[in-house]
PDB file of C-alpha atoms in Angstrom:
ATOM      1  CA  MET C  10     119.150 107.696  82.498  1.00 41.00           C
ATOM      2  CA  LYS C  11     120.979 109.535  85.086  1.00 47.00           C
ATOM      3  CA  THR C  12     124.846 109.481  84.582  1.00 38.00           C
ATOM      4  CA  ILE C  13     126.932 110.042  87.278  1.00 37.00           C
ATOM      5  CA  PRO C  14     130.582 108.533  88.945  1.00 36.00           C
ATOM      6  CA  ILE C  15     130.184 105.159  89.543  1.00 36.00           C
ATOM      7  CA  LEU C  16     130.182 104.240  93.111  1.00 40.00           C
ATOM      8  CA  CYS C  17     130.439 100.857  95.016  1.00 40.00           C
ATOM      9  CA  LEU C  18     129.836  99.902  98.625  1.00 46.00           C
ATOM     10  CA  ALA C  19     133.638  99.375  99.400  1.00 47.00           C
ATOM     11  CA  MET C  20     134.226 103.291  98.188  1.00 49.00           C
ATOM     12  CA  LEU C  21     130.926 104.435 100.348  1.00 53.00           C
ATOM     13  CA  LEU C  22     132.267 102.680 103.673  1.00 49.00           C
ATOM     14  CA  ALA C  23     135.938 103.809 102.874  1.00 50.00           C
ATOM     15  CA  THR C  24     135.165 107.334 101.774  1.00 54.00           C
ATOM     16  CA  ALA C  25     132.114 108.357 103.128  1.00 56.00           C
ATOM     17  CA  CYS C  26     132.250 106.455 106.631  1.00 64.00           C
ATOM     18  CA  GLY C  27     135.988 106.617 106.910  1.00 52.00           C
ATOM     19  CA  ALA C  28     136.007 102.627 107.108  1.00 46.00           C
ATOM     20  CA  GLY C  29     139.708 101.130 107.360  1.00 41.00           C
ATOM     21  CA  ALA C  30     141.130 104.603 108.521  1.00 42.00           C
ATOM     22  CA  ALA C  31     143.170 104.705 111.370  1.00 42.00           C
ATOM     23  CA  ARG C  32     142.252 105.145 115.064  1.00 41.00           C
ATOM     24  CA  ARG C  33     143.976 106.892 117.359  1.00 45.00           C
ATOM     25  CA  GLU C  34     143.466 107.615 121.150  1.00 50.00           C
ATOM     26  CA  GLN C  35     141.867 110.690 121.821  1.00 52.00           C
ATOM     27  CA  PRO C  36     143.546 113.669 123.228  1.00 56.00           C
ATOM     28  CA  ALA C  37     142.400 115.357 126.197  1.00 56.00           C
ATOM     29  CA  GLY C  38     140.142 118.099 125.492  1.00 59.00           C
ATOM     30  CA  GLU C  39     139.998 117.239 121.851  1.00 63.00           C
ATOM     31  CA  THR C  40     136.637 116.845 119.745  1.00 68.00           C
ATOM     32  CA  ARG C  41     135.661 113.133 120.142  1.00 72.00           C
ATOM     33  CA  PRO C  42     135.092 111.864 116.316  1.00 73.00           C
ATOM     34  CA  PRO C  43     131.605 110.960 115.170  1.00 78.00           C
ATOM     35  CA  ALA C  44     130.297 107.291 116.403  1.00 84.00           C
ATOM     36  CA  ALA C  45     130.912 105.009 113.199  1.00 91.00           C
ATOM     37  CA  PRO C  46     127.338 103.614 111.734  1.00 95.00           C
ATOM     38  CA  ALA C  47     126.208 100.164 112.632  1.00 96.00           C
ATOM     39  CA  GLU C  48     126.673  97.646 109.957  1.00 97.00           C
ATOM     40  CA  TYR C  49     123.914  95.185 108.906  1.00 97.00           C
ATOM     41  CA  THR C  50     123.218  92.508 106.736  1.00 97.00           C
ATOM     42  CA  TYR C  51     119.724  90.725 105.485  1.00 97.00           C
ATOM     43  CA  THR C  52     117.473  87.701 105.038  1.00 98.00           C
ATOM     44  CA  VAL C  53     115.223  87.138 102.794  1.00 98.00           C
ATOM     45  CA  ARG C  54     111.661  86.314 104.149  1.00 98.00           C
ATOM     46  CA  ASN C  55     109.511  86.372 100.804  1.00 98.00           C
ATOM     47  CA  VAL C  56     110.159  86.906  97.045  1.00 98.00           C
ATOM     48  CA  TYR C  57     107.699  88.169  94.915  1.00 98.00           C
ATOM     49  CA  PRO C  58     107.450  88.887  91.078  1.00 97.00           C
ATOM     50  CA  HIS C  59     108.165  92.281  89.982  1.00 98.00           C
ATOM     51  CA  LEU C  60     107.887  93.483  86.215  1.00 96.00           C
ATOM     52  CA  ARG C  61     110.842  93.493  84.954  1.00 96.00           C
ATOM     53  CA  SER C  62     110.271  96.527  82.707  1.00 96.00           C
ATOM     54  CA  SER C  63     109.538  98.671  85.662  1.00 97.00           C
ATOM     55  CA  TYR C  64     112.514 101.143  86.158  1.00 97.00           C
ATOM     56  CA  THR C  65     111.793 101.572  89.931  1.00 98.00           C
ATOM     57  CA  GLN C  66     112.308 104.998  91.394  1.00 98.00           C
ATOM     58  CA  GLY C  67     109.935 104.916  94.001  1.00 98.00           C
ATOM     59  CA  LEU C  68     107.872 102.751  96.160  1.00 98.00           C
ATOM     60  CA  LEU C  69     105.743 102.669  99.041  1.00 97.00           C
ATOM     61  CA  TRP C  70     103.272 100.600 100.957  1.00 97.00           C
ATOM     62  CA  ALA C  71     100.013 101.889 102.184  1.00 95.00           C
ATOM     63  CA  ASP C  72      96.548 100.519 103.614  1.00 90.00           C
ATOM     64  CA  GLY C  73      97.175  97.373 101.904  1.00 92.00           C
ATOM     65  CA  VAL C  74      98.964  98.562  98.515  1.00 94.00           C
ATOM     66  CA  LEU C  75     101.857  98.701  96.907  1.00 97.00           C
ATOM     67  CA  TRP C  76     102.542 101.595  94.956  1.00 98.00           C
ATOM     68  CA  GLU C  77     105.554 102.313  92.368  1.00 98.00           C
ATOM     69  CA  GLY C  78     106.683 105.472  90.614  1.00 98.00           C
ATOM     70  CA  THR C  79     109.139 104.576  87.674  1.00 98.00           C
ATOM     71  CA  GLY C  80     110.912 106.435  85.162  1.00 96.00           C
ATOM     72  CA  GLN C  81     112.364 106.638  81.723  1.00 97.00           C
ATOM     73  CA  HIS C  82     111.067 108.976  79.088  1.00 97.00           C
ATOM     74  CA  GLY C  83     108.088 107.877  77.329  1.00 96.00           C
ATOM     75  CA  GLU C  84     107.604 105.332  80.160  1.00 97.00           C
ATOM     76  CA  SER C  85     107.234 106.905  83.434  1.00 97.00           C
ATOM     77  CA  VAL C  86     104.270 106.044  85.255  1.00 98.00           C
ATOM     78  CA  LEU C  87     102.184 105.716  88.843  1.00 98.00           C
ATOM     79  CA  GLN C  88     101.039 102.195  89.473  1.00 97.00           C
ATOM     80  CA  ARG C  89      99.724 100.112  91.879  1.00 97.00           C
ATOM     81  CA  ILE C  90     101.313  96.164  92.228  1.00 97.00           C
ATOM     82  CA  ASP C  91      99.377  93.179  92.964  1.00 96.00           C
ATOM     83  CA  LEU C  92     102.214  91.937  95.846  1.00 96.00           C
ATOM     84  CA  ALA C  93     101.428  88.144  94.908  1.00 94.00           C
ATOM     85  CA  THR C  94     101.155  88.293  91.236  1.00 95.00           C
ATOM     86  CA  GLY C  95     103.310  91.498  90.042  1.00 95.00           C
ATOM     87  CA  GLY C  96     100.774  92.789  88.139  1.00 96.00           C
ATOM     88  CA  THR C  97     100.454  96.238  87.768  1.00 96.00           C
ATOM     89  CA  GLU C  98      97.666  98.665  86.910  1.00 96.00           C
ATOM     90  CA  THR C  99      98.701 102.368  85.718  1.00 97.00           C
ATOM     91  CA  VAL C 100      97.061 105.316  87.755  1.00 96.00           C
ATOM     92  CA  ALA C 101      98.865 108.104  85.489  1.00 96.00           C
ATOM     93  CA  ALA C 102     101.271 107.854  82.983  1.00 97.00           C
ATOM     94  CA  LEU C 103     103.440 111.142  82.715  1.00 97.00           C
ATOM     95  CA  PRO C 104     104.419 113.030  79.731  1.00 97.00           C
ATOM     96  CA  GLU C 105     106.888 111.810  77.172  1.00 96.00           C
ATOM     97  CA  ARG C 106     109.078 114.734  77.930  1.00 97.00           C
ATOM     98  CA  GLU C 107     109.169 113.776  81.704  1.00 98.00           C
ATOM     99  CA  PHE C 108     111.433 111.027  83.865  1.00 98.00           C
ATOM    100  CA  GLY C 109     109.476 109.928  86.696  1.00 97.00           C
ATOM    101  CA  GLU C 110     111.051 109.752  90.285  1.00 98.00           C
ATOM    102  CA  GLY C 111     110.333 108.961  93.962  1.00 97.00           C
ATOM    103  CA  ILE C 112     106.859 109.183  95.315  1.00 98.00           C
ATOM    104  CA  ALA C 113     105.272 109.593  98.613  1.00 98.00           C
ATOM    105  CA  LEU C 114     101.504 109.152  99.698  1.00 98.00           C
ATOM    106  CA  LEU C 115     100.253 111.758 102.394  1.00 98.00           C
ATOM    107  CA  ASP C 116      96.996 112.735 103.823  1.00 96.00           C
ATOM    108  CA  GLY C 117      95.381 111.029 100.945  1.00 96.00           C
ATOM    109  CA  LYS C 118      97.449 112.363  98.173  1.00 97.00           C
ATOM    110  CA  ILE C 119     100.497 110.780  96.000  1.00 98.00           C
ATOM    111  CA  TYR C 120     103.187 113.236  95.169  1.00 98.00           C
ATOM    112  CA  GLN C 121     105.495 111.931  92.069  1.00 98.00           C
ATOM    113  CA  LEU C 122     108.656 113.884  91.651  1.00 98.00           C
ATOM    114  CA  THR C 123     110.215 114.103  87.982  1.00 98.00           C
ATOM    115  CA  TRP C 124     114.155 114.105  87.694  1.00 98.00           C
ATOM    116  CA  GLN C 125     114.714 117.278  85.448  1.00 97.00           C
ATOM    117  CA  SER C 126     111.622 118.641  84.809  1.00 97.00           C
ATOM    118  CA  ASN C 127     111.409 120.837  87.676  1.00 97.00           C
ATOM    119  CA  THR C 128     107.650 119.394  88.673  1.00 98.00           C
ATOM    120  CA  ALA C 129     105.932 117.013  91.199  1.00 98.00           C
ATOM    121  CA  HIS C 130     102.646 115.736  89.882  1.00 98.00           C
ATOM    122  CA  VAL C 131      99.894 115.398  92.952  1.00 98.00           C
ATOM    123  CA  TYR C 132      97.096 112.922  92.447  1.00 98.00           C
ATOM    124  CA  ASP C 133      94.156 111.576  94.691  1.00 96.00           C
ATOM    125  CA  ALA C 134      95.464 108.151  95.995  1.00 96.00           C
ATOM    126  CA  ALA C 135      91.609 106.944  95.938  1.00 94.00           C
ATOM    127  CA  THR C 136      90.669 107.717  92.169  1.00 94.00           C
ATOM    128  CA  GLY C 137      94.115 108.658  90.541  1.00 93.00           C
ATOM    129  CA  ARG C 138      92.529 111.978  89.502  1.00 95.00           C
ATOM    130  CA  LYS C 139      95.226 114.844  89.088  1.00 96.00           C
ATOM    131  CA  LEU C 140      94.844 117.308  91.756  1.00 98.00           C
ATOM    132  CA  ARG C 141      97.694 119.916  90.831  1.00 97.00           C
ATOM    133  CA  ASP C 142     101.534 120.154  90.108  1.00 98.00           C
ATOM    134  CA  PHE C 143     104.249 121.821  92.047  1.00 98.00           C
ATOM    135  CA  ALA C 144     107.267 123.502  90.927  1.00 97.00           C
ATOM    136  CA  TYR C 145     110.576 123.491  92.227  1.00 97.00           C
ATOM    137  CA  PRO C 146     114.384 124.015  91.694  1.00 96.00           C
ATOM    138  CA  GLY C 147     116.776 121.500  90.725  1.00 96.00           C
ATOM    139  CA  GLU C 148     116.443 117.958  90.203  1.00 97.00           C
ATOM    140  CA  GLY C 149     114.244 115.568  92.099  1.00 98.00           C
ATOM    141  CA  TRP C 150     115.085 112.154  92.962  1.00 98.00           C
ATOM    142  CA  GLY C 151     113.470 110.542  96.176  1.00 98.00           C
ATOM    143  CA  LEU C 152     110.495 111.621  98.342  1.00 98.00           C
ATOM    144  CA  THR C 153     109.123 110.424 101.676  1.00 98.00           C
ATOM    145  CA  THR C 154     107.226 111.815 104.968  1.00 98.00           C
ATOM    146  CA  ASP C 155     107.027 111.521 108.224  1.00 97.00           C
ATOM    147  CA  GLY C 156     102.990 112.145 108.241  1.00 97.00           C
ATOM    148  CA  ALA C 157     103.400 116.033 108.549  1.00 97.00           C
ATOM    149  CA  SER C 158     106.223 117.308 106.071  1.00 98.00           C
ATOM    150  CA  LEU C 159     108.068 115.848 102.725  1.00 98.00           C
ATOM    151  CA  TYR C 160     111.594 114.910 102.506  1.00 98.00           C
ATOM    152  CA  MET C 161     113.018 115.235  99.532  1.00 98.00           C
ATOM    153  CA  SER C 162     116.657 113.984  97.920  1.00 98.00           C
ATOM    154  CA  ASP C 163     118.138 115.560  94.849  1.00 97.00           C
ATOM    155  CA  GLY C 164     121.012 113.216  94.438  1.00 96.00           C
ATOM    156  CA  SER C 165     123.413 115.484  96.596  1.00 97.00           C
ATOM    157  CA  ALA C 166     124.042 114.676 100.458  1.00 98.00           C
ATOM    158  CA  THR C 167     121.222 117.160 101.172  1.00 98.00           C
ATOM    159  CA  ILE C 168     117.833 116.242 102.232  1.00 98.00           C
ATOM    160  CA  ARG C 169     115.381 119.235 101.678  1.00 98.00           C
ATOM    161  CA  ILE C 170     112.020 119.135 104.096  1.00 98.00           C
ATOM    162  CA  LEU C 171     108.917 120.606 102.135  1.00 98.00           C
ATOM    163  CA  ASP C 172     105.945 121.864 103.229  1.00 98.00           C
ATOM    164  CA  PRO C 173     102.957 119.298 101.409  1.00 98.00           C
ATOM    165  CA  ALA C 174     100.482 122.409 100.857  1.00 97.00           C
ATOM    166  CA  THR C 175     102.949 124.558  98.877  1.00 97.00           C
ATOM    167  CA  PHE C 176     106.123 122.493  98.152  1.00 97.00           C
ATOM    168  CA  ARG C 177     108.050 125.519  99.469  1.00 97.00           C
ATOM    169  CA  ARG C 178     111.371 124.513 101.723  1.00 97.00           C
ATOM    170  CA  LYS C 179     110.980 124.651 105.464  1.00 96.00           C
ATOM    171  CA  GLY C 180     114.312 123.711 106.003  1.00 97.00           C
ATOM    172  CA  SER C 181     117.414 121.072 104.982  1.00 97.00           C
ATOM    173  CA  VAL C 182     119.532 118.465 106.329  1.00 98.00           C
ATOM    174  CA  THR C 183     122.924 117.193 105.379  1.00 98.00           C
ATOM    175  CA  VAL C 184     123.611 113.226 105.365  1.00 98.00           C
ATOM    176  CA  THR C 185     127.077 112.639 106.986  1.00 97.00           C
ATOM    177  CA  CYS C 186     128.267 109.414 107.790  1.00 96.00           C
ATOM    178  CA  GLU C 187     131.421 109.977 110.610  1.00 94.00           C
ATOM    179  CA  GLY C 188     131.399 113.761 109.701  1.00 94.00           C
ATOM    180  CA  ARG C 189     131.795 113.217 106.014  1.00 95.00           C
ATOM    181  CA  PRO C 190     128.842 114.138 103.261  1.00 97.00           C
ATOM    182  CA  VAL C 191     126.988 111.080 101.727  1.00 97.00           C
ATOM    183  CA  GLU C 192     125.983 112.198  98.333  1.00 97.00           C
ATOM    184  CA  PHE C 193     123.935 110.671  95.813  1.00 97.00           C
ATOM    185  CA  LEU C 194     121.026 109.797  98.276  1.00 98.00           C
ATOM    186  CA  ASN C 195     118.333 108.558  95.812  1.00 98.00           C
ATOM    187  CA  GLU C 196     114.852 106.549  96.852  1.00 97.00           C
ATOM    188  CA  LEU C 197     113.811 107.230 100.431  1.00 98.00           C
ATOM    189  CA  GLU C 198     111.622 105.586 102.943  1.00 98.00           C
ATOM    190  CA  TRP C 199     110.412 106.645 106.470  1.00 98.00           C
ATOM    191  CA  ILE C 200     110.691 103.687 108.838  1.00 98.00           C
ATOM    192  CA  ASP C 201     110.117 103.865 112.645  1.00 97.00           C
ATOM    193  CA  GLY C 202     111.305 107.963 113.066  1.00 97.00           C
ATOM    194  CA  LYS C 203     114.164 107.226 110.384  1.00 98.00           C
ATOM    195  CA  ILE C 204     114.879 107.922 107.047  1.00 98.00           C
ATOM    196  CA  TRP C 205     116.155 105.200 104.624  1.00 98.00           C
ATOM    197  CA  ALA C 206     117.800 105.979 101.544  1.00 98.00           C
ATOM    198  CA  ASN C 207     119.264 103.993  98.667  1.00 98.00           C
ATOM    199  CA  VAL C 208     122.682 105.319  97.883  1.00 98.00           C
ATOM    200  CA  TYR C 209     122.838 105.598  93.814  1.00 97.00           C
ATOM    201  CA  THR C 210     124.612 102.882  91.759  1.00 94.00           C
ATOM    202  CA  THR C 211     125.877 100.839  95.272  1.00 96.00           C
ATOM    203  CA  ASP C 212     124.049  97.944  97.389  1.00 96.00           C
ATOM    204  CA  ALA C 213     123.643  99.640 100.406  1.00 97.00           C
ATOM    205  CA  ILE C 214     120.990 101.714 102.325  1.00 98.00           C
ATOM    206  CA  VAL C 215     121.998 104.454 104.454  1.00 98.00           C
ATOM    207  CA  VAL C 216     119.866 104.634 107.719  1.00 98.00           C
ATOM    208  CA  ILE C 217     119.575 108.688 108.562  1.00 98.00           C
ATOM    209  CA  ASP C 218     118.481 110.408 111.722  1.00 98.00           C
ATOM    210  CA  PRO C 219     115.859 113.100 110.223  1.00 98.00           C
ATOM    211  CA  ALA C 220     116.754 115.674 112.890  1.00 97.00           C
ATOM    212  CA  THR C 221     120.712 115.419 112.383  1.00 97.00           C
ATOM    213  CA  GLY C 222     121.399 113.785 109.072  1.00 97.00           C
ATOM    214  CA  VAL C 223     123.649 111.518 110.573  1.00 97.00           C
ATOM    215  CA  VAL C 224     124.240 107.948 109.097  1.00 98.00           C
ATOM    216  CA  GLU C 225     123.416 105.533 112.264  1.00 97.00           C
ATOM    217  CA  GLY C 226     123.355 102.649 109.984  1.00 97.00           C
ATOM    218  CA  ILE C 227     124.453 101.253 106.415  1.00 98.00           C
ATOM    219  CA  VAL C 228     122.410  98.198 105.068  1.00 98.00           C
ATOM    220  CA  ASP C 229     124.590  95.966 103.113  1.00 97.00           C
ATOM    221  CA  LEU C 230     122.323  94.215 100.365  1.00 97.00           C
ATOM    222  CA  THR C 231     125.142  92.861  98.263  1.00 96.00           C
ATOM    223  CA  GLY C 232     123.699  89.655  96.349  1.00 95.00           C
ATOM    224  CA  LEU C 233     120.425  90.052  96.938  1.00 97.00           C
ATOM    225  CA  LEU C 234     119.613  89.590  93.335  1.00 96.00           C
ATOM    226  CA  PRO C 235     120.535  86.186  92.029  1.00 96.00           C
ATOM    227  CA  VAL C 236     123.285  86.294  89.305  1.00 95.00           C
ATOM    228  CA  ASP C 237     120.730  84.173  87.142  1.00 95.00           C
ATOM    229  CA  ASP C 238     118.189  86.803  87.094  1.00 96.00           C
ATOM    230  CA  VAL C 239     120.561  89.682  85.772  1.00 96.00           C
ATOM    231  CA  THR C 240     120.150  90.551  82.060  1.00 96.00           C
ATOM    232  CA  ALA C 241     121.342  93.225  80.145  1.00 94.00           C
ATOM    233  CA  THR C 242     118.773  95.699  81.088  1.00 94.00           C
ATOM    234  CA  THR C 243     118.824  95.063  84.811  1.00 95.00           C
ATOM    235  CA  ASP C 244     120.020  98.006  86.456  1.00 96.00           C
ATOM    236  CA  VAL C 245     120.760  99.056  90.205  1.00 96.00           C
ATOM    237  CA  LEU C 246     118.904  98.450  93.612  1.00 97.00           C
ATOM    238  CA  ASN C 247     116.529 101.082  94.358  1.00 97.00           C
ATOM    239  CA  GLY C 248     113.006 100.981  96.049  1.00 97.00           C
ATOM    240  CA  ILE C 249     112.141 100.555  99.666  1.00 98.00           C
ATOM    241  CA  ALA C 250     108.774 100.252 100.970  1.00 98.00           C
ATOM    242  CA  TYR C 251     107.846  99.697 104.420  1.00 98.00           C
ATOM    243  CA  ASP C 252     104.294  98.067 105.620  1.00 97.00           C
ATOM    244  CA  PRO C 253     104.190  99.193 109.414  1.00 96.00           C
ATOM    245  CA  ALA C 254     101.328  97.304 110.506  1.00 95.00           C
ATOM    246  CA  ALA C 255     103.253  93.786 109.664  1.00 96.00           C
ATOM    247  CA  LYS C 256     106.916  95.447 110.217  1.00 96.00           C
ATOM    248  CA  ARG C 257     107.514  94.183 106.669  1.00 98.00           C
ATOM    249  CA  ILE C 258     110.561  96.056 104.751  1.00 98.00           C
ATOM    250  CA  PHE C 259     110.334  95.390 100.839  1.00 98.00           C
ATOM    251  CA  VAL C 260     113.126  96.290  98.274  1.00 98.00           C
ATOM    252  CA  THR C 261     113.476  95.886  94.803  1.00 98.00           C
ATOM    253  CA  GLY C 262     115.730  97.583  91.845  1.00 97.00           C
ATOM    254  CA  LYS C 263     115.303  99.267  88.403  1.00 98.00           C
ATOM    255  CA  ASN C 264     114.254  96.624  85.829  1.00 97.00           C
ATOM    256  CA  TRP C 265     114.442  93.778  88.458  1.00 98.00           C
ATOM    257  CA  PRO C 266     112.302  90.604  87.923  1.00 97.00           C
ATOM    258  CA  LYS C 267     111.663  90.011  91.758  1.00 97.00           C
ATOM    259  CA  LEU C 268     110.747  92.341  94.667  1.00 98.00           C
ATOM    260  CA  PHE C 269     112.165  91.067  97.985  1.00 98.00           C
ATOM    261  CA  GLU C 270     110.571  91.138 101.839  1.00 98.00           C
ATOM    262  CA  ILE C 271     113.916  91.346 103.981  1.00 98.00           C
ATOM    263  CA  ALA C 272     114.675  91.442 107.362  1.00 97.00           C
ATOM    264  CA  ILE C 273     117.974  92.923 108.500  1.00 96.00           C
ATOM    265  CA  GLU C 274     120.300  92.022 111.167  1.00 95.00           C
ATOM    266  CA  LYS C 275     123.784  93.576 112.591  1.00 95.00           C
ATOM    267  CA  LYS C 276     127.032  91.950 111.319  1.00 90.00           C
TER     268      LYS C 276
END
């Protein structure tokens, strides 16, 4: 399991986004501070079963299929999920030495990161056949796509922009909230031209402008998983999938027994 300092939503808002900081009038000629992000809450539209043993690292919806990449050494897989039943079909099992991370689907291929093995696996989405591996420096956390490039998080405030044909870096963007870097960016999802990112160990999702890295919104999912569903193995919120045809947003967490379809609204 990743071990980093525990953050909470209050710290994200207070430290990364400067919430609660004293505001002062802007003197003439002084640069205006970055705009504060919009704050959102949620409503639950539907609840679906989710395999409690799945340590969710990546989640995506494509062509009526819900895909999931899971983590933990000896347990990491790429799998399809039956939304109605929560049943899973394993497409690929990673070697025991590897800890699976985020996934993305582009041009009929599923890309799956590993945490510290410096390897991305590429599979044919239709058959599950492994096509090739790519090597990359540093850690792999989350992965998404705009339909042309791949966007990868590594636990820092930086999102790498990658060429899917070579996995070479084409650029990067630093994610900031009111001018301050937002670290521990984890699972990523592309939704209507923005990158949504789980912030590891928090109940927050940040909505990022991919061109500037600026956090334009914060979705507070505090209390999403009912207390009665929390056990000793329940871990943090992680996993965002978007169905663009039906405008559905799905979220879950590591070892959660439920997957939620949510709608967001401004606080």
